[in-house]
CSV table of C-alpha atoms in Angstrom, one decimal:
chain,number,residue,atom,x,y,z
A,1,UNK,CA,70.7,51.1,113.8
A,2,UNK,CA,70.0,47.8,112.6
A,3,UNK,CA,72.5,47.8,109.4
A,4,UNK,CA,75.1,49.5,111.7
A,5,UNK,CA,74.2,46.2,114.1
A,6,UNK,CA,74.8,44.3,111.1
A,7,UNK,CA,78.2,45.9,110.0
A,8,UNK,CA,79.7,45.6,113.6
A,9,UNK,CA,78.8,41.7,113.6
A,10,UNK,CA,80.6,41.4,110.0
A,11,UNK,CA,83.3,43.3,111.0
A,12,UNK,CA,83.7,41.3,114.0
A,13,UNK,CA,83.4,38.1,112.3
A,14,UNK,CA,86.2,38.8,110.1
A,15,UNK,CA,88.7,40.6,112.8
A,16,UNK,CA,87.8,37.5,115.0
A,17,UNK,CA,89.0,34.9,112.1
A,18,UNK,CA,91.8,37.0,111.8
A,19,UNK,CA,92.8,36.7,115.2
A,20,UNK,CA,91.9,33.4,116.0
A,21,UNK,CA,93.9,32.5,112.9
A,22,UNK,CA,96.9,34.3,114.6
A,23,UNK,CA,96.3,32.7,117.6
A,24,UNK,CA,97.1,29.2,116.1
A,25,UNK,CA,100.0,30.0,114.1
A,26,UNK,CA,102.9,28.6,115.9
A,27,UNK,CA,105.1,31.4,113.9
A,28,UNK,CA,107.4,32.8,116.7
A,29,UNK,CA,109.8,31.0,119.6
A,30,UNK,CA,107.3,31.6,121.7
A,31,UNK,CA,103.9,30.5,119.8
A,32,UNK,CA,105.5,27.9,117.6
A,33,UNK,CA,103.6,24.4,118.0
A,34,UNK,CA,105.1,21.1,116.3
A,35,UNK,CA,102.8,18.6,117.7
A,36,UNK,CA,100.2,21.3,116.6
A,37,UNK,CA,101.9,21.3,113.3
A,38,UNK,CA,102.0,17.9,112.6
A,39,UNK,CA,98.1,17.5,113.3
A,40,UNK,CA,97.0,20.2,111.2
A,41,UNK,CA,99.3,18.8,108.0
A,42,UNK,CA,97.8,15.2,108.4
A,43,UNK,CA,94.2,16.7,108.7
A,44,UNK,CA,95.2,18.8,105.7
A,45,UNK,CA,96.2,16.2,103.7
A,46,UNK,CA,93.0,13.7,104.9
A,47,UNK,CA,90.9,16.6,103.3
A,48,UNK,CA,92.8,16.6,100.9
A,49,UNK,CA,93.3,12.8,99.6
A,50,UNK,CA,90.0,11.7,101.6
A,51,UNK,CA,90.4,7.9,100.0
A,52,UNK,CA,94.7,8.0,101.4
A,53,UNK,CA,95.6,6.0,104.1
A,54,UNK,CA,97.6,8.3,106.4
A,55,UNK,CA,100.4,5.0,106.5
A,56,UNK,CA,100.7,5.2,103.3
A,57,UNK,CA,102.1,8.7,102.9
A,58,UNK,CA,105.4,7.3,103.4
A,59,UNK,CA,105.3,6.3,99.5
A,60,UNK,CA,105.2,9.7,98.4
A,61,UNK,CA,102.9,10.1,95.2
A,62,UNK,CA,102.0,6.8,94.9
A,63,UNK,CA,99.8,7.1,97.9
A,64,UNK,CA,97.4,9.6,96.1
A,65,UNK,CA,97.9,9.3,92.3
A,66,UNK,CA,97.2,5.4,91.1
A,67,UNK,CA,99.0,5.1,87.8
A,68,UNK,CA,102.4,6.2,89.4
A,69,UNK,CA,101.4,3.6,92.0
A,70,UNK,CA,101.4,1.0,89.4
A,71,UNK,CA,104.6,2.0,87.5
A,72,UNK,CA,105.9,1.8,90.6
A,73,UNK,CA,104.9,-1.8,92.2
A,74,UNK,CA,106.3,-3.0,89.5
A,75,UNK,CA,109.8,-1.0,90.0
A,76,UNK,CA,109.7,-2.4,93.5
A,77,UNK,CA,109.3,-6.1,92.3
A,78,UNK,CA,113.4,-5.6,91.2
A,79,UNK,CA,114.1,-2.9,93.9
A,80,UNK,CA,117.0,-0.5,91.7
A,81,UNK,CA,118.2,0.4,95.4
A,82,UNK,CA,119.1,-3.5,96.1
A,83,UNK,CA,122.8,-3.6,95.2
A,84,UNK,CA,123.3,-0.4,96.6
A,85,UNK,CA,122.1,-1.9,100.2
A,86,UNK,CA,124.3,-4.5,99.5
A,87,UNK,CA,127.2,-3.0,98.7
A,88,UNK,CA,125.9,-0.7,102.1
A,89,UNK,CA,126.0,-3.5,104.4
A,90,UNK,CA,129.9,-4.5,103.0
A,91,UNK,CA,131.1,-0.9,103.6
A,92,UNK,CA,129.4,-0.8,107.0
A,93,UNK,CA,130.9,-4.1,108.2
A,94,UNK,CA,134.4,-3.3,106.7
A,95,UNK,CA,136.7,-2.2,109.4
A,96,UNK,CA,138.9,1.1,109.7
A,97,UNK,CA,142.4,1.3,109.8
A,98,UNK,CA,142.6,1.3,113.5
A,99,UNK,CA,140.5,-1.8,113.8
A,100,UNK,CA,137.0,-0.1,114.9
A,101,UNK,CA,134.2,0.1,112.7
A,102,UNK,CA,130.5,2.3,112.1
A,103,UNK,CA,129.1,0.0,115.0
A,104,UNK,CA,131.5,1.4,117.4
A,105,UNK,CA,129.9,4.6,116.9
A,106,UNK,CA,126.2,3.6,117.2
A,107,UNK,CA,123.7,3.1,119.7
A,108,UNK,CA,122.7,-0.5,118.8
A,109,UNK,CA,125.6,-1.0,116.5
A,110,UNK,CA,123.9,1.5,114.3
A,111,UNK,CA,120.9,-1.3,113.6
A,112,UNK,CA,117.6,0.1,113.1
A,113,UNK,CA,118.2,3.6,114.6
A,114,UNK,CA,117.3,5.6,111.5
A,115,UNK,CA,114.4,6.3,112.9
A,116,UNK,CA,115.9,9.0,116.1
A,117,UNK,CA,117.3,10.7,112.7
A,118,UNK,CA,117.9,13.8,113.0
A,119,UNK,CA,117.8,14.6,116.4
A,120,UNK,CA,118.8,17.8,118.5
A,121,UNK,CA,122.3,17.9,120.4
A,122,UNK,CA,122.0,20.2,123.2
A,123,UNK,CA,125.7,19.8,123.7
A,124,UNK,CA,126.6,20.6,120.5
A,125,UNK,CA,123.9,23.3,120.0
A,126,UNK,CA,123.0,22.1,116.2
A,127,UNK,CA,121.1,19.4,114.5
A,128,UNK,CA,122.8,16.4,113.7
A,129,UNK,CA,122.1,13.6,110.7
A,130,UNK,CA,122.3,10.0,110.0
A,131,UNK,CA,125.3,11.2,107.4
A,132,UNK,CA,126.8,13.7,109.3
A,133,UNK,CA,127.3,11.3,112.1
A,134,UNK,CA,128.5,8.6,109.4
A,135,UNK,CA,130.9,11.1,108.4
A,136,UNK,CA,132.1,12.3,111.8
A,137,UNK,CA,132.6,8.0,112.9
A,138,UNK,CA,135.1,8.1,109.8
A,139,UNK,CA,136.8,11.4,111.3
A,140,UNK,CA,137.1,10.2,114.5
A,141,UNK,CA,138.9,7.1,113.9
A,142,UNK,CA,141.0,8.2,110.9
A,143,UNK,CA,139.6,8.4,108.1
A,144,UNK,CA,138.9,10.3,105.4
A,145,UNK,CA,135.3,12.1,105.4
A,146,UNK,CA,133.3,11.1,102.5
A,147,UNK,CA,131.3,13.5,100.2
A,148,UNK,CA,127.8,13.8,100.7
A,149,UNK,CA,125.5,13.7,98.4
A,150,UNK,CA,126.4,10.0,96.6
A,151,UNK,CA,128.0,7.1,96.3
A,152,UNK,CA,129.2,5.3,99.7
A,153,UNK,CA,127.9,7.6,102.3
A,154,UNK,CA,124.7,6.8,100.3
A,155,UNK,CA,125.1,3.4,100.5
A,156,UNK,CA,125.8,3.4,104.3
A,157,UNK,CA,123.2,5.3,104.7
A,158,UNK,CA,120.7,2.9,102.9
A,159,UNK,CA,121.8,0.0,105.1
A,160,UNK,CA,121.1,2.0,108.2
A,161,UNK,CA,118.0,3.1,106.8
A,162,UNK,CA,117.7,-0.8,105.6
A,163,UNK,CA,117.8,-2.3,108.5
A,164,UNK,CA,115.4,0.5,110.2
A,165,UNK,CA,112.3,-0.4,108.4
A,166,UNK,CA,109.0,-0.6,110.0
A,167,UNK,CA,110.2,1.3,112.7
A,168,UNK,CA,108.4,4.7,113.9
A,169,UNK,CA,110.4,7.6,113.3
A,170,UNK,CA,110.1,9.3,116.7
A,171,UNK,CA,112.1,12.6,116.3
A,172,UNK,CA,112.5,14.5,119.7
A,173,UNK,CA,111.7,18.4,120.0
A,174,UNK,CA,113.1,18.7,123.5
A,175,UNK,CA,110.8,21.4,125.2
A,176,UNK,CA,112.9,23.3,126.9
A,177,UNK,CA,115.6,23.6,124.7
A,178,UNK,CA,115.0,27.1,122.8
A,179,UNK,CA,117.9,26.3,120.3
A,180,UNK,CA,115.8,23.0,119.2
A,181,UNK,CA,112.8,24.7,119.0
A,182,UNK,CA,114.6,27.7,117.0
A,183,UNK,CA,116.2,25.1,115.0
A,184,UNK,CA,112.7,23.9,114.1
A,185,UNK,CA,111.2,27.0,113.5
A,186,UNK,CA,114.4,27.7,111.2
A,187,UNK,CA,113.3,24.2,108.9
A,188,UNK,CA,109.5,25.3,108.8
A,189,UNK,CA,110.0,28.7,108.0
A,190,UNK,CA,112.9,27.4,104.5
A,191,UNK,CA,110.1,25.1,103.6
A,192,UNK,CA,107.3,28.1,103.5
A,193,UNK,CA,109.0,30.8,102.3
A,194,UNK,CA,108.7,31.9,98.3
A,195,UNK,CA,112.4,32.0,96.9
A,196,UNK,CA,114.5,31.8,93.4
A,197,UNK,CA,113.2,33.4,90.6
A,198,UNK,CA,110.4,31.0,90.1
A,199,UNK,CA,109.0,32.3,93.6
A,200,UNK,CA,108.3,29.1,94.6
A,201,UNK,CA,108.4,27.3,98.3
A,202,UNK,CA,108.5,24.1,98.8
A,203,UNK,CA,104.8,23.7,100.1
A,204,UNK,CA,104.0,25.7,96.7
A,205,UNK,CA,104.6,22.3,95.1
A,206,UNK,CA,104.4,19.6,98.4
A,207,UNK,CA,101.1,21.0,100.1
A,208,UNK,CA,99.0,22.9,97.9
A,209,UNK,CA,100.6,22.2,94.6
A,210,UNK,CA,100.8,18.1,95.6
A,211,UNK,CA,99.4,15.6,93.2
A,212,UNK,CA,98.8,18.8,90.4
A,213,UNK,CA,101.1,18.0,87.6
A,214,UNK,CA,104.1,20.4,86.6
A,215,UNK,CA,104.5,20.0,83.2
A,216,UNK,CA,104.4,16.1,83.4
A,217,UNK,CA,105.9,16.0,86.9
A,218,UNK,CA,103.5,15.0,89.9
A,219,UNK,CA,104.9,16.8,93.5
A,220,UNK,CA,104.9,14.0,95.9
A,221,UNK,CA,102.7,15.2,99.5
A,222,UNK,CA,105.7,16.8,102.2
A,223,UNK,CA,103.9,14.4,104.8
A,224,UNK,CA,106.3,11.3,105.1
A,225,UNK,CA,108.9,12.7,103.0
A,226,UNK,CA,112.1,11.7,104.8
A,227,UNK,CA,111.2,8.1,105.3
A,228,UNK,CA,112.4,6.3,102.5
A,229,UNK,CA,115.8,8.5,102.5
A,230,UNK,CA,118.2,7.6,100.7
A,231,UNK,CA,116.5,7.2,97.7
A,232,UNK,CA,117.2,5.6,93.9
A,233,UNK,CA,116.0,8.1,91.3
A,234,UNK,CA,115.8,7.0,87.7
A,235,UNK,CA,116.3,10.1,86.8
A,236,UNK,CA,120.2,9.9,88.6
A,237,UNK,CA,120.8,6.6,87.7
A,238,UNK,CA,121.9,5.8,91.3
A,239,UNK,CA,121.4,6.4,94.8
A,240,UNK,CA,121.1,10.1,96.6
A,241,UNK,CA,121.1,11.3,100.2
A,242,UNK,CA,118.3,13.4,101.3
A,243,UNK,CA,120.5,16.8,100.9
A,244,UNK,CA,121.0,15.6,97.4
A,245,UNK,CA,117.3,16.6,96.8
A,246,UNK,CA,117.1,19.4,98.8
A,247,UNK,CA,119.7,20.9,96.6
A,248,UNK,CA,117.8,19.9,93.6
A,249,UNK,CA,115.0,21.0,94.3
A,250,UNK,CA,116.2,23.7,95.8
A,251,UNK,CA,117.8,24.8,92.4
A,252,UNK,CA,114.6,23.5,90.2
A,253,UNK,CA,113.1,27.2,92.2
A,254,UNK,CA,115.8,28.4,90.6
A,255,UNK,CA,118.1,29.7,93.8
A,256,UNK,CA,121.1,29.2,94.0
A,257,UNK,CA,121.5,25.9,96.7
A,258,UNK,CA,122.6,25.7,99.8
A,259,UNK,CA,125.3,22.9,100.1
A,260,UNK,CA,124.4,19.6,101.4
A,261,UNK,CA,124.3,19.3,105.2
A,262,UNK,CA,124.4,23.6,105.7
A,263,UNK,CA,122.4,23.9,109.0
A,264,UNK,CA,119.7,25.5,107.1
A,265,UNK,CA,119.0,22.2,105.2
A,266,UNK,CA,119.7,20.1,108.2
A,267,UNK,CA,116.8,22.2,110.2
A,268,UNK,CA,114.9,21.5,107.1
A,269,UNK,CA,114.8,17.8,108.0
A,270,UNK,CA,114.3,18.2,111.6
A,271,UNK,CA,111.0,19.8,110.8
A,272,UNK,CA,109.9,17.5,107.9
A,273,UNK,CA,110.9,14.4,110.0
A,274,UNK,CA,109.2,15.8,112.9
A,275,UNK,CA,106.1,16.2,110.6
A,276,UNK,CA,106.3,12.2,109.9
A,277,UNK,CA,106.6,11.4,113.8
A,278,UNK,CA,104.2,7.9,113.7
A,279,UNK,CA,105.1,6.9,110.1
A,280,UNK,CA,107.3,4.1,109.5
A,281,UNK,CA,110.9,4.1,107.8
A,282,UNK,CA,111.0,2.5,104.6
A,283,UNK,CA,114.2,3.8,103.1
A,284,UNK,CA,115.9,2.9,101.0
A,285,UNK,CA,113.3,3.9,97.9
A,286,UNK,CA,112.8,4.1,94.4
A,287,UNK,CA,111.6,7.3,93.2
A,288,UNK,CA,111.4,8.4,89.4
B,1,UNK,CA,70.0,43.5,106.0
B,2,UNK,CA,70.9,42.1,102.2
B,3,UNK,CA,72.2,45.6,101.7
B,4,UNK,CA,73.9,46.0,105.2
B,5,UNK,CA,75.9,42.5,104.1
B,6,UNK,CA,76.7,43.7,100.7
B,7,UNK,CA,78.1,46.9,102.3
B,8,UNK,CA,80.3,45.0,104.7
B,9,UNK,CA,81.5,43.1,101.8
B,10,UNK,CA,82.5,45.9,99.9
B,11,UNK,CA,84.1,46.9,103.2
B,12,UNK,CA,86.5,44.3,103.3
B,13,UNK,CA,87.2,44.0,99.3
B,14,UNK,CA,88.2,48.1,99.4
B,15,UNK,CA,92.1,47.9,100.7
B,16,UNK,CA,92.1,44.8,97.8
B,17,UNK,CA,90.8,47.2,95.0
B,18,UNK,CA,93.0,49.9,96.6
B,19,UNK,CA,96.0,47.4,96.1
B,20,UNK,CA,95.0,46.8,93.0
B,21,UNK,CA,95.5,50.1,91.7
B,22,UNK,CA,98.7,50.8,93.2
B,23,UNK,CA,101.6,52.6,91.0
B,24,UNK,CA,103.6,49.0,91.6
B,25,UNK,CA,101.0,47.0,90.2
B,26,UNK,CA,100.0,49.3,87.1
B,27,UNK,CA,104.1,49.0,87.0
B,28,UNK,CA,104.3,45.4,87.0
B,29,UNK,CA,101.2,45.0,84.3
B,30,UNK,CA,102.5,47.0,81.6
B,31,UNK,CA,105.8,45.7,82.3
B,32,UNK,CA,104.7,42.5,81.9
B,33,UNK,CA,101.8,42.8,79.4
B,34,UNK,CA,103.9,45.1,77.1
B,35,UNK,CA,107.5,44.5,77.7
B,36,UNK,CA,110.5,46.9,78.7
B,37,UNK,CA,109.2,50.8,78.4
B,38,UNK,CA,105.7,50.6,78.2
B,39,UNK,CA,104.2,53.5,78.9
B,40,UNK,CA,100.9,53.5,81.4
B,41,UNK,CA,99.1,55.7,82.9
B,42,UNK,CA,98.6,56.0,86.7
B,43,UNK,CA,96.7,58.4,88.4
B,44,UNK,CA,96.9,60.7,85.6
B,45,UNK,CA,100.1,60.7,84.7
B,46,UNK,CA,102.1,58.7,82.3
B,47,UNK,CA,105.1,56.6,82.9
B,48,UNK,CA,107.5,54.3,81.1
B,49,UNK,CA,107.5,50.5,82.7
B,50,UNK,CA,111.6,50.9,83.3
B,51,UNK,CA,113.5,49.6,85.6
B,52,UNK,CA,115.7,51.4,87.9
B,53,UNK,CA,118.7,49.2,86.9
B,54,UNK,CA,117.8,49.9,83.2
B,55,UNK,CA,118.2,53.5,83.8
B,56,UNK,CA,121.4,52.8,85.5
B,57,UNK,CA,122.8,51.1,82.5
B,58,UNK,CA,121.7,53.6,80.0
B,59,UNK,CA,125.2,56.0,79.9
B,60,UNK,CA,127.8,55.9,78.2
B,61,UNK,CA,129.4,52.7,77.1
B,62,UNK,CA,132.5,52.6,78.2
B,63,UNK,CA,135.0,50.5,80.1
B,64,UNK,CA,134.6,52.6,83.4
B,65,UNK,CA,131.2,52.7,83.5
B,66,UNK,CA,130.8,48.7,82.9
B,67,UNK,CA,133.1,48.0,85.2
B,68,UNK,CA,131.2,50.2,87.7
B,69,UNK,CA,127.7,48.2,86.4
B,70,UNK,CA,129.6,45.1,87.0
B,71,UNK,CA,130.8,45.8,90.7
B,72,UNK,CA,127.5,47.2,91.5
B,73,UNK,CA,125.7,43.8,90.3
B,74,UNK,CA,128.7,42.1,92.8
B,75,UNK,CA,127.8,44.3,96.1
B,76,UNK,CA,123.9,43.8,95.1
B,77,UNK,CA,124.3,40.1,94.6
B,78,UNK,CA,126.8,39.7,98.1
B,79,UNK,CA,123.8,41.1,99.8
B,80,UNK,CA,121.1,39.1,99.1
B,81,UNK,CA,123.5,35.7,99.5
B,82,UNK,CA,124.2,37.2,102.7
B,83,UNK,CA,120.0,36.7,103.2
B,84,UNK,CA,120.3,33.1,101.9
B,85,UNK,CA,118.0,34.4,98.8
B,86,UNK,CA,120.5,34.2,95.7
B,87,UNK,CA,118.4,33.8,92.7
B,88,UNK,CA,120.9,30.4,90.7
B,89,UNK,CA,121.6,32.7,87.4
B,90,UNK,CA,122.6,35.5,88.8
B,91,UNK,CA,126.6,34.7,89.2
B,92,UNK,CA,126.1,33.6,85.5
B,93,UNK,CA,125.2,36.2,84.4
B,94,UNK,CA,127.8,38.3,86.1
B,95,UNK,CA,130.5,36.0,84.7
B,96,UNK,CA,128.6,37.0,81.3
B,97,UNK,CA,128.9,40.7,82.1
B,98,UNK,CA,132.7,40.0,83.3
B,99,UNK,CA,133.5,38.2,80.3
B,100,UNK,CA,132.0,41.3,77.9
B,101,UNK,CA,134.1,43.6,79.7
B,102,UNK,CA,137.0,42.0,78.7
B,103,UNK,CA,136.0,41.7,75.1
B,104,UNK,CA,135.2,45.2,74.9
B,105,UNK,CA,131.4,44.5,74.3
B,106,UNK,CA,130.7,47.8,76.7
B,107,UNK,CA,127.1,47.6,76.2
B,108,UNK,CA,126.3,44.1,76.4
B,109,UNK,CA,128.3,44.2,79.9
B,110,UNK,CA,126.2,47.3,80.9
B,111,UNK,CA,122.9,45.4,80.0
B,112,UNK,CA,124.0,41.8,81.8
B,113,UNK,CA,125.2,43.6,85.1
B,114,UNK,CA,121.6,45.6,85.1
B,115,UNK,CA,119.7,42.4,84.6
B,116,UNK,CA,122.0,41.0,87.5
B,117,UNK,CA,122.1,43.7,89.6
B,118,UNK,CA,117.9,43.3,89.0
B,119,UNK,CA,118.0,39.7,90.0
B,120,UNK,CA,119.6,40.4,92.8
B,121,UNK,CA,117.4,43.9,94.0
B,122,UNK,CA,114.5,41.2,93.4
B,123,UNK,CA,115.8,38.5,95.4
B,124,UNK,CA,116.1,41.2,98.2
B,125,UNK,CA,112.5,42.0,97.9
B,126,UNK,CA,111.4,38.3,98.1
B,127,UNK,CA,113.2,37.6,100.9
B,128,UNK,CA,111.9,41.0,102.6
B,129,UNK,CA,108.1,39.6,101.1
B,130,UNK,CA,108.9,35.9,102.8
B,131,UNK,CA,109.5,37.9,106.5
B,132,UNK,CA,105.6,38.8,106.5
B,133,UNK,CA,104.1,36.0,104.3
B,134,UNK,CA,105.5,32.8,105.2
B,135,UNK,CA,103.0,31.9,107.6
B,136,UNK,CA,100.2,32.3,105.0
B,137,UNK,CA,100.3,28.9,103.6
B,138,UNK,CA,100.9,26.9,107.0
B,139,UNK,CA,98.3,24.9,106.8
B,140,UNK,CA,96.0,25.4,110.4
């Protein structure tokens, strides 16, 4: 009697884990939790890089590993990303055709909004981004669209993201929307699935793979990854949007990407910017 | 009560061990432990680690059935892009295939529309895998 006692409290123990575990999980419409999301990443990542200051995240790798850190103060001390800011701030103040301009598009003259990036349009039913905005501003008064993964929508980009520093990204999940909570679910569910033939996810390498080398790679922590988009990679040589690196790494699983600015990858960054809700922009970056 | 625990361990490991053992897994082990054909035993009977798109591709090599290797590779690969789970070699290697069909290699277009067609079956399984497992590294 006593052992069968015993086996009924085991058994228990572990359905009741199982359950409370499902409980918590946030995976459907109707269960899904971002604020509940959000919490449980930082606490992860707290366990995980006990000594990390949860501010500092925004740095990527050099938060938690210190000998990237010090490559990469001294990168900073002759910011790569400078010129490209520059030549940002030029492209953003030059006028259109029809005499308007990106500030005519902008709440605030599109100064240091980068932060409300990306945010849900109920009207339009879909996530919208810094660039696709940029892109539909030039469509709207006449111009041609730029591409986007380099070059000048880059560039505008990182003078919008420029002058946006040291805000608090503060990215809206309007509850009683159901498309922006799908749209969410849709972002967290890309960035835990296994895909490619590498049958990786992105939190393979960005939560439990983070600061564990690949080959002589270190994968950066997903919290605070959006906020120093767009970002100078040595590796590129140059300046790269956000979608850029999705479809990077994207193909470094070895799938076949998705196109910059799909609504797959744009519900990507509505759930990892909502995970950085508190953090501070610091785009433009230098990354290796 | 040190015996009642151990039980209730061995309780919970048993659909592990049973997984363990399934004709998949012994599959995928000699597969990869011993390369294309192995043969392994699984509950007493023998088989040869083969994939299905292996068999396909082991008729005849002629233009007809290459072509029909090729075009199943195309419908197989269609589908699991439709799922957003394209494996990035995969339209390679169909080009590949495409590209020994019009040289007349027969068999070396049989072989790269198998190992397509493979990708592609596989990619289809992950993403079927993904529907159930996703949720498992969420950290809580």
């Amino acid at each position: 009697m006593k052992i069968i006692k015993t086996m009924a409290f085991g058994v228990g123990l572990v359905l009741s884990a199982q359950i409370s575990q499902a409980a918590d999980s946030g995976f459907t419409l109707e269960t899904v939790n971002p604020e509940a999301d959000r919490v449980a990443l930082q606490n992860y990542f707290k366990k995980r890089f006990p000594d990390a200051e949860l501010n500092d995240y925004v740095n990527g790798i050099y938060a938690v590993d210190s000998n990237s850190r010090e490559q990469w103060e001294e990168i900073e001390e002759f910011p790569p990303y400078e010129f490209a800011v520059e030549e940002g701030e030029a492209l953003f103040n030059t006028t259109f055709a029809n005499g308007k301009g990106y500030a005519d598009c902008f709440e605030n003259g599109g100064i240091g909004i980068r932060q409300n990036f990306p945010y849900w349009s109920k009207e339009e039913g879909t996530v919208k981004t810094l660039e696709m905005e940029i892109n539909e501003c030039r469509e709207a008064n006449g111009e041609k669209v730029l591409k986007w993964s380099k070059g000048d929508i880059a560039k505008v980009s990182a003078y919008m993201a420029w002058t946006s520093r040291d805000q608090v990204i503060d990215i809206k999940l309007p509850e009683d929307d159901a498309g922006a909570m799908a749209a969410y679910l849709d972002g967290k569910k890309f960035f835990y699935a296994k895909r490619g033939q590498l049958n990786l996810s992105c939190a393979n390498c960005h939560v439990q793979g983070a600061n564990i080398r690949i080959r002589a790679d270190l994968p950066s922590p997903q919290l605070g990854h959006t906020s120093h988009f767009p970002v100078f990679r040595s590796k590129w040589g140059e300046l790269g949007t956000l979608h850029r690196r999705y479809s990077g790494c994207h193909k470094d699983s070895r799938s076949h990407p998705l196109k910059p600015q799909t609504e797959t990858f744009r519900n990507l960054e509505y759930f990892q910017s909502y995970m950085n809700n508190g953090l501070a922009i610091n785009g433009p970056g230098a990354r290796k | 009560m040190k015996k009642a625990l151990i039980l209730a361990a061995a309780l919970t490991l048993v659909p592990t061990f049973v997984a363990a053992e399934s004709f998949e897994n012994a599959y995928l082990q000699a597969r990869a432990m011993y390369g294309q054909g192995a043969v392994f035993e699984w509950n007493g009977k023998q088989y040869a680690a083969v994939h299905e798109e292996e068999v396909e591709a082991d008729i005849a090599a002629t233009a007809e059935n290459a072509q029909m290797m090729v075009d199943k590779a195309k419908a197989k690969n269609k589908e699991v892009a439709e799922l957003g789970f394209e494996w990035k070699l995969t339209r390679g290697i169909i080009k590949d295939a495409e590209s020994a069909l019009t040289a007349g290699e027969y068999r070396k277009a049989l072989d790269l529309a198998a190992q397509a067609k493979y990708h592609a079956r596989m990619g289809i399984k992950q993403y079927h895998y993904a529907q159930s497992s996703w949720q498992l590294s969420v950290p809580q």
